[in-house]
Coordinates of C-alpha atoms in Angstrom, one line a residue:
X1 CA -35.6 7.7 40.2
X2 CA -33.5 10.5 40.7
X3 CA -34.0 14.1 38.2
X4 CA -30.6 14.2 36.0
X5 CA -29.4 16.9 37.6
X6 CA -29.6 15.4 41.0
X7 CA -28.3 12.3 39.6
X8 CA -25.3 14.5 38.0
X9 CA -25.1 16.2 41.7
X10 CA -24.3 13.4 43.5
X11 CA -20.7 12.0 41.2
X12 CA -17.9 12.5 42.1
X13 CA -18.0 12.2 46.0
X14 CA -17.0 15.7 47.0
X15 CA -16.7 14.8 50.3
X16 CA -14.3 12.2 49.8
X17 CA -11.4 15.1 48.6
X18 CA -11.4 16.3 52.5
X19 CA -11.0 13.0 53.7
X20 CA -8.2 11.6 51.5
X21 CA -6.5 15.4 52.2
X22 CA -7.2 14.6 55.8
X23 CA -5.3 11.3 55.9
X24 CA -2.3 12.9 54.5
X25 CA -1.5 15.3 57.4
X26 CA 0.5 14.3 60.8
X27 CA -1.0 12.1 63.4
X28 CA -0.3 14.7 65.8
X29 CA -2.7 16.7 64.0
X30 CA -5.2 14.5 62.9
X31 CA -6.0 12.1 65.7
X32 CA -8.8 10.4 64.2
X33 CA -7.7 8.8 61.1
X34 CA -9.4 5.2 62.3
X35 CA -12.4 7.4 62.0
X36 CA -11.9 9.1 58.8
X37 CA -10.2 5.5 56.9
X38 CA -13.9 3.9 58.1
X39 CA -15.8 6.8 56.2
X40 CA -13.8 6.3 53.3
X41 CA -14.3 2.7 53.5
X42 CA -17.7 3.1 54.1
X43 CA -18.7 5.4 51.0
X44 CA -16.5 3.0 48.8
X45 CA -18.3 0.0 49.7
X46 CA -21.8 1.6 50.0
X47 CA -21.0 3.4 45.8
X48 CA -19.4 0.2 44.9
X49 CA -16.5 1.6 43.8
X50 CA -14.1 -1.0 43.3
X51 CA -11.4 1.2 41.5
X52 CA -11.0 3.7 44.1
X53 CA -11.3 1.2 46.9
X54 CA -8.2 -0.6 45.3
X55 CA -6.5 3.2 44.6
X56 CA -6.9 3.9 47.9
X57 CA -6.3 1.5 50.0
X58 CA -2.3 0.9 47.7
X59 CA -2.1 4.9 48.1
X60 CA -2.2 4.6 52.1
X61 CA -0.9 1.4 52.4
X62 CA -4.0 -0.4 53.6
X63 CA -4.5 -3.8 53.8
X64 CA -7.2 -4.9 50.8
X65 CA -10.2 -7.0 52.0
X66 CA -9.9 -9.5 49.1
X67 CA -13.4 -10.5 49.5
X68 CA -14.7 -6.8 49.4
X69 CA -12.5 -5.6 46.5
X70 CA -14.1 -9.4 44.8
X71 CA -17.6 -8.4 45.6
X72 CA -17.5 -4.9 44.1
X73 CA -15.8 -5.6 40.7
X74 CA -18.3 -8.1 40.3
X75 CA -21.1 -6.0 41.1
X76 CA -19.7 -3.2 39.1
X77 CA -19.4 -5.6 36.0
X78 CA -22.8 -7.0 36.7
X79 CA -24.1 -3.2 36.7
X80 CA -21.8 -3.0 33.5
X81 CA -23.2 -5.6 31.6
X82 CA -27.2 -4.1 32.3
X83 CA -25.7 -0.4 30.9
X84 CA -24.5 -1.9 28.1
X85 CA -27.4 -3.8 27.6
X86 CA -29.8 -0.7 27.8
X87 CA -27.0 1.0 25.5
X88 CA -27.9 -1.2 22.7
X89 CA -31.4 -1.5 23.2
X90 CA -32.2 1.9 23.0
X91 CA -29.9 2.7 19.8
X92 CA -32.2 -0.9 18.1
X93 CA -35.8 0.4 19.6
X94 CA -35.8 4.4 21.3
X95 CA -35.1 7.7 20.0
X96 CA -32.4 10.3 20.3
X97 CA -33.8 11.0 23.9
X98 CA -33.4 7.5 24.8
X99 CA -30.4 7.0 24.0
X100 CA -28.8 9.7 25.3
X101 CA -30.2 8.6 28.6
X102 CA -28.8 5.5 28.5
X103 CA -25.4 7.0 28.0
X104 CA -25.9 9.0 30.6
X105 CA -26.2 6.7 33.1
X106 CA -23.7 4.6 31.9
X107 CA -20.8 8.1 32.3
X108 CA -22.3 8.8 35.7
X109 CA -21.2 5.0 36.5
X110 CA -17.7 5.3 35.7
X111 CA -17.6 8.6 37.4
X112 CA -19.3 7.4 40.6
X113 CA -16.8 4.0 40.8
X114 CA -13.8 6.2 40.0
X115 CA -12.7 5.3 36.6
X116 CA -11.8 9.2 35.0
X117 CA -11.2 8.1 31.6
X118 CA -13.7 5.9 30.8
X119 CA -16.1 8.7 32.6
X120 CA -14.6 11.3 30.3
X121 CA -15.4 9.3 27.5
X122 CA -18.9 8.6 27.9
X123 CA -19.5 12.0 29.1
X124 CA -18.3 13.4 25.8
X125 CA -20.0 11.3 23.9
X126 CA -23.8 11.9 25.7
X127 CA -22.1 15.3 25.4
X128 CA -22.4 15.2 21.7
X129 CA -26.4 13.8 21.8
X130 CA -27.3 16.5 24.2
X131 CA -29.4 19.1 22.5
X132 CA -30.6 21.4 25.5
X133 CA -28.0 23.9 27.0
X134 CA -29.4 23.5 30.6
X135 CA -28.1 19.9 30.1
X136 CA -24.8 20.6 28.4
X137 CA -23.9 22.9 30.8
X138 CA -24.6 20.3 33.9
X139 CA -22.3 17.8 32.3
X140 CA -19.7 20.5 31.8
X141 CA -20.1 21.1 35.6
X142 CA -19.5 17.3 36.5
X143 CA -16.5 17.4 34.5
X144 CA -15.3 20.0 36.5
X145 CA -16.1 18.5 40.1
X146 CA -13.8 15.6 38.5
X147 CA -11.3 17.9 37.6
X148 CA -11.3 19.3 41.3
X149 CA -11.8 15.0 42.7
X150 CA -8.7 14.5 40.8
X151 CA -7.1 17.4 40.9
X152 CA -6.9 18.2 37.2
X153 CA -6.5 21.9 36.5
X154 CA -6.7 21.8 33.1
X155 CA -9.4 19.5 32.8
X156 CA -11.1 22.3 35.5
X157 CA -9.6 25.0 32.8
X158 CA -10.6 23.6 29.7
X159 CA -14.7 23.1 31.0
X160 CA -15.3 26.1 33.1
X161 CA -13.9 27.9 29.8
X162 CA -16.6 26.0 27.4
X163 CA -19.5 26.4 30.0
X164 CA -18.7 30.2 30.3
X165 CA -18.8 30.0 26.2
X166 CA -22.6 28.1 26.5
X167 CA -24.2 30.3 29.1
X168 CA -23.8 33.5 27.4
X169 CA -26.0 32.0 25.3
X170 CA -28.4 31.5 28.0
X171 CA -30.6 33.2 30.4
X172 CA -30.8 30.5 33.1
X173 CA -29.0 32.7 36.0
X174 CA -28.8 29.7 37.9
X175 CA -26.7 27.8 36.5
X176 CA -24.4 31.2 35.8
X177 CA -24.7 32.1 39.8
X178 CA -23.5 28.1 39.9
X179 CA -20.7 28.5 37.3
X180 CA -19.3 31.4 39.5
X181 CA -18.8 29.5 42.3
X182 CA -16.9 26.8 40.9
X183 CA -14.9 29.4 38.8
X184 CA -14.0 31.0 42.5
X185 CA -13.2 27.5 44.1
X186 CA -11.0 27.3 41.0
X187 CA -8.9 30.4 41.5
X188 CA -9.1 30.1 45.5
X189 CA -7.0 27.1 44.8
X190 CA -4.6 29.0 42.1
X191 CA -4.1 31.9 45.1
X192 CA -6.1 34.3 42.7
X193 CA -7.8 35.4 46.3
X194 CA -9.2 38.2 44.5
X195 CA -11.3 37.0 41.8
X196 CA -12.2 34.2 43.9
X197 CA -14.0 37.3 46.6
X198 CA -15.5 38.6 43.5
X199 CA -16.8 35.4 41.8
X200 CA -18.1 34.0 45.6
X201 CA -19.5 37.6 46.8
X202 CA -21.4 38.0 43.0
X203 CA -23.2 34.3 44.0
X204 CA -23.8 34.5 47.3
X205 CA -26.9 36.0 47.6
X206 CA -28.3 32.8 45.0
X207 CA -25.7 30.2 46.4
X208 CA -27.0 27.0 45.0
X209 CA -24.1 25.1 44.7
X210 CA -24.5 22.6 47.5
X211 CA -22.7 19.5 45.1
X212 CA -19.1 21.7 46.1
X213 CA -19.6 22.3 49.5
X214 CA -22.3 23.7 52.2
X215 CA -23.1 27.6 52.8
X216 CA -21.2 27.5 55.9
X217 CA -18.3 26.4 54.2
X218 CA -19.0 28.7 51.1
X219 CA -19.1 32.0 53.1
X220 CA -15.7 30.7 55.1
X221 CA -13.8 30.8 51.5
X222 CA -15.8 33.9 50.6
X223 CA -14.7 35.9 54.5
X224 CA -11.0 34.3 53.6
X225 CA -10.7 35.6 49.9
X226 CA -11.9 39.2 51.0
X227 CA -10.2 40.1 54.0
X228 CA -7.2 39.5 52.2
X229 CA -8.3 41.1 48.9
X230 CA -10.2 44.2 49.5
X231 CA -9.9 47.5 50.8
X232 CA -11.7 48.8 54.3
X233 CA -14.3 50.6 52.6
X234 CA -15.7 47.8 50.2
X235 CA -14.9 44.8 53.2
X236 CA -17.3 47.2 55.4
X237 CA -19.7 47.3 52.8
X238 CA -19.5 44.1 51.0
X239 CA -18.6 41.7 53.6
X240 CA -19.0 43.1 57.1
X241 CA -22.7 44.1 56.6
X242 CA -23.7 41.7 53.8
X243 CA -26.7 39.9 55.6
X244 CA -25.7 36.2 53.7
X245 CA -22.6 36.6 55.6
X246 CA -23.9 37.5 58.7
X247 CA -26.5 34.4 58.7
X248 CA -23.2 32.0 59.1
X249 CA -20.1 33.5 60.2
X250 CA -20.4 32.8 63.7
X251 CA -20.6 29.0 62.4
X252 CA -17.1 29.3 61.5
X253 CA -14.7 29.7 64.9
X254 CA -12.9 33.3 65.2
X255 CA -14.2 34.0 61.6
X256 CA -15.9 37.1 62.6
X257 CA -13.6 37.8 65.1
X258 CA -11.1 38.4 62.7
X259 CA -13.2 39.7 60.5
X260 CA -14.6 42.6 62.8
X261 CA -10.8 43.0 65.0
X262 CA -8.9 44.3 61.7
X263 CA -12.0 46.5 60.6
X264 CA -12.0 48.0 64.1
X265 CA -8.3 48.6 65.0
X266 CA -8.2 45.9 67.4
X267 CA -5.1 44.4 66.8
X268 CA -4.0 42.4 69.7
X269 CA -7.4 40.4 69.2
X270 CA -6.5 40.7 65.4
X271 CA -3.3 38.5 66.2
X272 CA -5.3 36.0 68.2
X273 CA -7.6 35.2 65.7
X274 CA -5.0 35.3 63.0
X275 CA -3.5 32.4 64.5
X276 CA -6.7 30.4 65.3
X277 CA -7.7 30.8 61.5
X278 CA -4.1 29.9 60.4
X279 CA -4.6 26.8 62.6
X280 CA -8.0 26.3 60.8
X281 CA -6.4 26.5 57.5
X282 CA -4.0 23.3 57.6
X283 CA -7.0 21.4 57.8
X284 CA -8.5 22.6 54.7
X285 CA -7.5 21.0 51.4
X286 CA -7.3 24.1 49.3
X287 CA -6.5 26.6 51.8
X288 CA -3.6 24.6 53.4
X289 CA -1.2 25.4 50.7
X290 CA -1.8 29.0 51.0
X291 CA -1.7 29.7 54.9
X292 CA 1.5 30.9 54.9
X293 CA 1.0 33.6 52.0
X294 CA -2.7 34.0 53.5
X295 CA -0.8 34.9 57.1
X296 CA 1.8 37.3 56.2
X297 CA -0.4 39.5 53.5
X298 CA -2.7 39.7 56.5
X299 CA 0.1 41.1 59.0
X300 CA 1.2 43.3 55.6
X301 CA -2.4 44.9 55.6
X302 CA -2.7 44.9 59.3
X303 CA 0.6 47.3 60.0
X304 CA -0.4 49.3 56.9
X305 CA -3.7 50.1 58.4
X306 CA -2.2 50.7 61.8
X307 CA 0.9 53.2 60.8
X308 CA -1.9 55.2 58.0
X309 CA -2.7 57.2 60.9
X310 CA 1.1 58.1 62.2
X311 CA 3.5 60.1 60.3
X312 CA 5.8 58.6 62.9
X313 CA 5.3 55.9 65.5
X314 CA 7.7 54.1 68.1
X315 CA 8.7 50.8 67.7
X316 CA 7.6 50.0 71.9
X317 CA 4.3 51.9 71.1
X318 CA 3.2 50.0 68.1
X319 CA 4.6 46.4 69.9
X320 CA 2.3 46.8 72.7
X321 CA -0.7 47.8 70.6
X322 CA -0.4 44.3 68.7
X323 CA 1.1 42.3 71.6
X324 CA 4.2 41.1 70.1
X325 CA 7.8 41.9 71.1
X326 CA 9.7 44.9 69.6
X327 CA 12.5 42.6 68.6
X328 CA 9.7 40.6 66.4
X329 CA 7.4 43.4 65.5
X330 CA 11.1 45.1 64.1
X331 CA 12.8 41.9 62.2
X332 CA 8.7 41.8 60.6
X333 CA 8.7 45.2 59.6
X334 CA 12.1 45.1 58.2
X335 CA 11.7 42.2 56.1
X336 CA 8.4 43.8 54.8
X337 CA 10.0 47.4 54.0
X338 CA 12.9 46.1 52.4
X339 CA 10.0 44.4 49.8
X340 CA 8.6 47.3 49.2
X341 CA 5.5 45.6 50.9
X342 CA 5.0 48.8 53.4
X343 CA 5.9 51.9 52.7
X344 CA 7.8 53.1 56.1
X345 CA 11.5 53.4 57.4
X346 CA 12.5 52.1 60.7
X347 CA 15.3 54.9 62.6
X348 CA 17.0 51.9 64.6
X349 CA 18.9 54.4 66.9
X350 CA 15.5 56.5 67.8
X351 CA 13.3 53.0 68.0
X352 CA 11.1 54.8 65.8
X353 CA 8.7 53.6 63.0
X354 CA 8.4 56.8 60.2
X355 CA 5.8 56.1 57.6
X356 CA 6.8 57.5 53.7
X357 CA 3.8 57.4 51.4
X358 CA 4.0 56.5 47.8
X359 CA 4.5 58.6 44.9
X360 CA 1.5 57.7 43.3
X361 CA 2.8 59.5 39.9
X362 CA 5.8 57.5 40.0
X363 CA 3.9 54.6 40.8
X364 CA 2.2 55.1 37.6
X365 CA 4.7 56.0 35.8
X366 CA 6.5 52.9 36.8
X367 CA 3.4 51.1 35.5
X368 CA 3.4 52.5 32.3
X369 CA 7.4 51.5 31.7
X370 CA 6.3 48.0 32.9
X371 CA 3.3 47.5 30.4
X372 CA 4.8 49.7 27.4
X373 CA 8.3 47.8 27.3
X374 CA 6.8 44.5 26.0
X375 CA 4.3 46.0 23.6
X376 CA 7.0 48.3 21.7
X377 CA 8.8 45.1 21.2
X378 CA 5.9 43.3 19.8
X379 CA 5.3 46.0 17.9
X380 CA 8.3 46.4 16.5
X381 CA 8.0 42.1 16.0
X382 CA 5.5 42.4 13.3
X383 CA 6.7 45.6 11.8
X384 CA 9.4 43.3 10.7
X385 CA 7.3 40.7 10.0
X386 CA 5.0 43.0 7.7
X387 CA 8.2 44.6 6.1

């Protein structure tokens, strides 16, 4: 018999996101979707879940194996009708413990065959009978992993929020270290690249949170979210030379290569590996969405890095040094200027790249105008209000 939080571990099939993602993409990209439908398949038959087998076979258009679909709802009512047997039991013979137990393994049910409500349900009531925060908190976590199986944001929302509220209560830095990276999985999906570097970056050294997704893949999300987020100094310090990155990096193609080719100027190798990891990207269900955005921040920080150390710089110059064509390298550099995304000007009669730095006082005092606008008018709200 399995420890409860193993039990918890193993509902919903993470794994089974990828795949579904996977199935969605072109056949030109994805040539092995025989493969991928037969894993599906497999883990649906193997978990008896006859809901999500019948979901996902409509959702792709597969035919339905009568007799399989026939032989797992009658398995899952046979395994129904023992829960609910064990249910009642306990609450005419056991304690509190007991009982809880039985509840318990009557959620994890629904939540392994697919059925989110009912799972919801039961989960908030053995919730309600759970006394220790070690176990609230574990539930809380499976609620989110069916908030991220389903993609539910604010069923993801509304639980990291009340775990957050139960481990400040706590000491047990394991479950915290675990909390912070589903909180960063969370706001990698939202684009919040930033907190999800600081929320993966504070847990790596203690990652535990093998249920999500495995280190390799844990330290790809962390490079991605960082490179993107922080400035040279902390990526050196933080990233480049972190030792839990270095253990895996190289298990993640042109990872480090990208990595180490911004960080040391190299920018023709930069663009290489920029594309490669693009490429990478499509085939990851949360990154996918954010390639694009993910891509040109990267070029943004890439020319900002490379025209820092010119007060002026020609267009053929700075071409060559990233191997692209002036006529690209100037319709990209326009586009960004004009968004106030680099802070240059291009003299299209001299072929010449002039850098202007920012006014950092005006920058700030730009800031101030932006924040101090909205709270004068609330202020001046409930100074009516009070009058």
């Amino acid at each position: 018999m399995l420890e409860e939080e193993e039990q918890l571990k193993l509902t919903p099939r993470m794994e089974l996101i990828q795949y579904k993602f996977l199935m969605t993409l072109d056949d030109e990209i994805i040539t092995n979707k025989k493969e991928i439908k037969e894993k599906i398949l497999k883990i649906a038959v193997e978990d008896k879940m006859a809901p999500y087998y019948s979901s996902i076979c409509k959702k792709f258009g597969w035919g339905v194996d009568e007799e399989t679909l026939k032989t797992l709802k009658n398995s899952n009512a046979e395994e129904l009708k023992k829960l609910n047997e064990s249910i009642k039991n306990s609450e005419e013979n056991d304690g509190e413990s007991e009982i809880r137990k039985a509840y318990l393994a009557k959620s994890v049910f629904y939540c392994r065959i697919g059925e989110k409500e009912k799972a919801l349900e039961l989960f908030n009531e053995t919730f309600n009978k759970t006394v220790s925060i070690g176990q609230k908190v574990d539930l809380l976590m499976t609620k989110i992993r069916m908030g991220f199986f389903f993609d539910d944001i604010s069923l993801v929302e509304t639980n990291l929020t009340s775990a957050k509220v139960i481990l400040k209560k706590s000491s047990d830095w394991e479950r915290k270290n675990r909390i912070k990276v589903y909180e960063g999985y969370h706001c990698l999906k939202l684009r919040q690249f930033k907190k999800a570097a600081n929320f993966f970056l504070d847990s790596i050294a203690t990652f535990t949170a093998n249920e999500l997704f495995d280190y390799t893949k844990f330290v790809y999300y962390s490079v991605l979210s960082s490179i993107v987020s922080f400035p040279r100094t902390d990526l050196k310090k933080k990233v480049i030379d972190a030792p839990e990155i270095l253990t895996a990096i190289e298990e993640v193609p042109h990872l480090s290569e990208l990595l180490n080719s911004l960080y040391d100027c190299q920018y023709k190798d930069f663009y290489k590996h920029l594309i490669a990891i693009y490429d990478g990207m499509e085939l990851d269900k949360i990154l996918s969405e954010h390639r694009l955005f993910f891509c040109k921040q990267m070029r943004i920080i890439a020319y900002s890095q490379f025209l820092e150390a010119y007060r002026s710089v020609t267009l053929k110059s700075m071409a060559e040094t990233f191997g692209v064509s002036i006529t690209f390298l100037d319709k990209e550099l326009s586009r960004f200027i004009s968004g106030g995304k680099i802070h240059a000007k291009i003299d299209k009669v001299g072929g010449v790249v002039e850098t202007t730095r920012a006014d950092s006082r005006n920058e700030g005092y730009k800031e101030i105008i932006k924040i101090g606008d909205p709270m004068l008018n609330r202020i001046q709200k409930l100074a009516r209000i009070l009058n």
